[in-house]
Coordinates of N, CA and C in Angstrom, one line a residue:
M763 N -2.9 -14.8 -20.2 CA -1.6 -15.3 -19.8 C -1.2 -14.8 -18.4
P764 N -1.4 -15.6 -17.4 CA -1.1 -15.2 -16.1 C 0.4 -15.0 -15.8
I765 N 0.8 -13.8 -15.3 CA 2.1 -13.4 -15.0 C 2.2 -13.3 -13.5
V766 N 3.2 -14.1 -12.9 CA 3.4 -14.0 -11.5 C 4.9 -13.5 -11.2
L767 N 5.0 -12.6 -10.3 CA 6.3 -12.1 -9.8 C 6.5 -12.6 -8.4
Y768 N 7.5 -13.5 -8.2 CA 7.9 -13.9 -6.9 C 8.9 -12.9 -6.4
S769 N 8.6 -12.4 -5.2 CA 9.4 -11.3 -4.7 C 9.5 -11.3 -3.2
R770 N 10.2 -10.4 -2.6 CA 10.2 -10.2 -1.1 C 10.4 -8.8 -0.8
R771 N 9.9 -8.4 0.4 CA 9.9 -7.0 0.8 C 11.4 -6.6 1.0
G772 N 11.7 -5.4 0.7 CA 13.0 -4.9 0.9 C 14.0 -5.2 -0.2
C773 N 13.5 -5.9 -1.2 CA 14.4 -6.3 -2.3 C 14.3 -5.2 -3.4
H774 N 15.3 -4.5 -3.6 CA 15.2 -3.4 -4.6 C 15.1 -4.0 -6.1
L775 N 15.7 -5.1 -6.3 CA 15.5 -5.7 -7.7 C 14.1 -6.1 -7.9
C776 N 13.4 -6.6 -6.8 CA 12.0 -7.0 -6.9 C 11.1 -5.8 -7.2
E777 N 11.4 -4.7 -6.5 CA 10.7 -3.5 -6.7 C 10.8 -3.0 -8.2
Q778 N 12.0 -3.1 -8.7 CA 12.3 -2.7 -10.1 C 11.5 -3.6 -11.1
A779 N 11.6 -4.9 -10.8 CA 10.8 -5.8 -11.6 C 9.3 -5.6 -11.6
E780 N 8.8 -5.3 -10.4 CA 7.4 -5.0 -10.3 C 7.0 -3.7 -11.1
D781 N 7.9 -2.7 -11.1 CA 7.6 -1.5 -11.8 C 7.6 -1.8 -13.3
M782 N 8.6 -2.6 -13.8 CA 8.7 -2.9 -15.2 C 7.5 -3.7 -15.7
L783 N 7.1 -4.6 -14.9 CA 5.9 -5.4 -15.3 C 4.6 -4.6 -15.3
A784 N 4.5 -3.7 -14.3 CA 3.3 -2.9 -14.2 C 3.2 -2.0 -15.4
A785 N 4.3 -1.6 -16.0 CA 4.3 -0.7 -17.2 C 4.0 -1.4 -18.5
H786 N 4.2 -2.8 -18.4 CA 4.0 -3.5 -19.7 C 3.0 -4.7 -19.7
A787 N 2.5 -5.0 -18.5 CA 1.6 -6.1 -18.4 C 0.3 -5.7 -17.8
A788 N -0.8 -6.2 -18.3 CA -2.2 -5.7 -17.8 C -2.4 -6.2 -16.4
E789 N -2.0 -7.5 -16.1 CA -2.3 -8.0 -14.8 C -1.1 -8.8 -14.4
I790 N -0.6 -8.6 -13.2 CA 0.4 -9.4 -12.6 C 0.0 -9.7 -11.1
A791 N 0.4 -10.9 -10.7 CA 0.2 -11.3 -9.3 C 1.6 -11.3 -8.7
V792 N 1.7 -10.5 -7.6 CA 2.9 -10.5 -6.8 C 2.8 -11.4 -5.6
V793 N 3.8 -12.3 -5.5 CA 3.8 -13.3 -4.4 C 5.0 -13.0 -3.5
D794 N 4.8 -12.8 -2.3 CA 5.9 -12.6 -1.3 C 6.4 -14.0 -0.9
V795 N 7.6 -14.3 -1.3 CA 8.1 -15.7 -1.0 C 8.3 -15.9 0.5
D796 N 8.4 -14.8 1.3 CA 8.6 -15.0 2.7 C 7.3 -15.2 3.5
A797 N 6.2 -15.2 2.7 CA 4.9 -15.5 3.4 C 4.7 -17.0 3.6
S798 N 5.5 -17.8 3.0 CA 5.4 -19.2 3.2 C 6.8 -19.8 3.3
A799 N 7.0 -20.7 4.3 CA 8.3 -21.4 4.5 C 8.7 -22.2 3.2
D800 N 7.7 -22.8 2.6 CA 7.9 -23.6 1.4 C 8.4 -22.7 0.3
L801 N 7.8 -21.6 0.0 CA 8.2 -20.6 -1.0 C 9.6 -20.1 -0.7
A802 N 9.8 -19.7 0.6 CA 11.1 -19.2 1.0 C 12.2 -20.2 0.7
R803 N 12.0 -21.5 1.0 CA 13.0 -22.5 0.7 C 13.2 -22.7 -0.8
E804 N 12.0 -22.7 -1.6 CA 12.1 -22.9 -3.0 C 12.9 -21.8 -3.7
F805 N 12.6 -20.6 -3.4 CA 13.2 -19.4 -4.1 C 14.5 -18.9 -3.5
G806 N 14.6 -19.1 -2.2 CA 15.8 -18.6 -1.5 C 16.2 -17.2 -1.9
T807 N 17.3 -17.0 -2.5 CA 17.8 -15.6 -2.9 C 17.6 -15.4 -4.4
R808 N 16.8 -16.3 -5.1 CA 16.7 -16.2 -6.5 C 15.8 -15.0 -6.9
V809 N 15.1 -14.4 -6.0 CA 14.1 -13.3 -6.4 C 14.8 -12.1 -7.0
P810 N 14.1 -11.4 -7.9 CA 12.8 -11.6 -8.4 C 12.8 -12.8 -9.4
V811 N 11.7 -13.4 -9.5 CA 11.4 -14.5 -10.5 C 10.1 -14.2 -11.2
V812 N 10.1 -14.1 -12.5 CA 8.9 -13.9 -13.3 C 8.5 -15.2 -13.9
E813 N 7.3 -15.6 -13.7 CA 6.7 -16.8 -14.2 C 5.5 -16.5 -15.1
V814 N 5.5 -17.1 -16.2 CA 4.3 -16.9 -17.2 C 3.8 -18.3 -17.5
D815 N 2.5 -18.4 -17.2 CA 1.8 -19.7 -17.5 C 2.5 -20.9 -16.8
G816 N 3.0 -20.6 -15.6 CA 3.6 -21.7 -14.8 C 5.1 -22.0 -15.1
R817 N 5.7 -21.2 -16.0 CA 7.0 -21.4 -16.5 C 7.9 -20.2 -16.1
V818 N 9.0 -20.4 -15.5 CA 9.9 -19.3 -15.2 C 10.5 -18.8 -16.5
V819 N 10.4 -17.4 -16.7 CA 10.9 -16.8 -18.0 C 12.2 -16.0 -17.7
I820 N 12.3 -15.5 -16.5 CA 13.5 -14.7 -16.1 C 13.6 -14.6 -14.6
E821 N 14.8 -14.4 -14.1 CA 15.0 -14.2 -12.7 C 16.3 -13.5 -12.4
G822 N 16.3 -13.0 -11.2 CA 17.5 -12.3 -10.8 C 17.6 -10.8 -11.2
N823 N 18.8 -10.4 -11.5 CA 19.1 -9.0 -11.9 C 18.9 -8.9 -13.5
F824 N 17.9 -8.3 -14.0 CA 17.6 -8.2 -15.4 C 17.2 -6.8 -15.8
Q825 N 17.4 -6.5 -17.0 CA 17.1 -5.2 -17.6 C 15.7 -5.3 -18.2
E826 N 15.1 -4.1 -18.4 CA 13.8 -4.0 -19.0 C 13.7 -4.7 -20.4
Q827 N 14.7 -4.4 -21.2 CA 14.7 -4.9 -22.6 C 14.7 -6.4 -22.6
E828 N 15.5 -7.0 -21.7 CA 15.6 -8.5 -21.6 C 14.2 -9.0 -21.2
L829 N 13.6 -8.4 -20.2 CA 12.3 -8.8 -19.7 C 11.3 -8.8 -20.9
L830 N 11.3 -7.7 -21.6 CA 10.3 -7.5 -22.7 C 10.6 -8.6 -23.8
A831 N 11.8 -8.9 -24.1 CA 12.1 -9.9 -25.1 C 11.6 -11.3 -24.6
R832 N 11.8 -11.6 -23.4 CA 11.4 -12.9 -22.8 C 9.8 -13.0 -22.9
L833 N 9.2 -11.9 -22.5 CA 7.7 -11.9 -22.5 C 7.2 -12.0 -23.9
A834 N 7.8 -11.3 -24.9 CA 7.4 -11.4 -26.3 C 7.6 -12.8 -26.8
G835 N 8.7 -13.5 -26.4 CA 9.0 -14.9 -26.8 C 7.9 -15.8 -26.3
V836 N 7.4 -15.6 -25.1 CA 6.4 -16.4 -24.5 C 5.1 -16.2 -25.2
R837 N 4.8 -14.9 -25.5 CA 3.5 -14.6 -26.2 C 3.5 -15.1 -27.6
G838 N 4.7 -15.2 -28.2 CA 4.8 -15.7 -29.6 C 4.7 -17.2 -29.8
S839 N 4.9 -17.9 -28.6 CA 4.9 -19.4 -28.8 C 3.6 -20.0 -28.6

């Protein structure tokens, strides 16, 4: 189950999301949305955005328990 974290440098929420994912997921891919004009336009200020199997499961300011519940929901479906 590929997990992608869309993030940007200097975003404290993105750093927190990356730490949470690192503690609970075997593999995550971190994508800097500012590395591409298209991604920057698509995500704007929505980061962090967590995507699993191509589907956004959570974004913005979230807590660890909420993230874990969303990930469990995806794994269970």
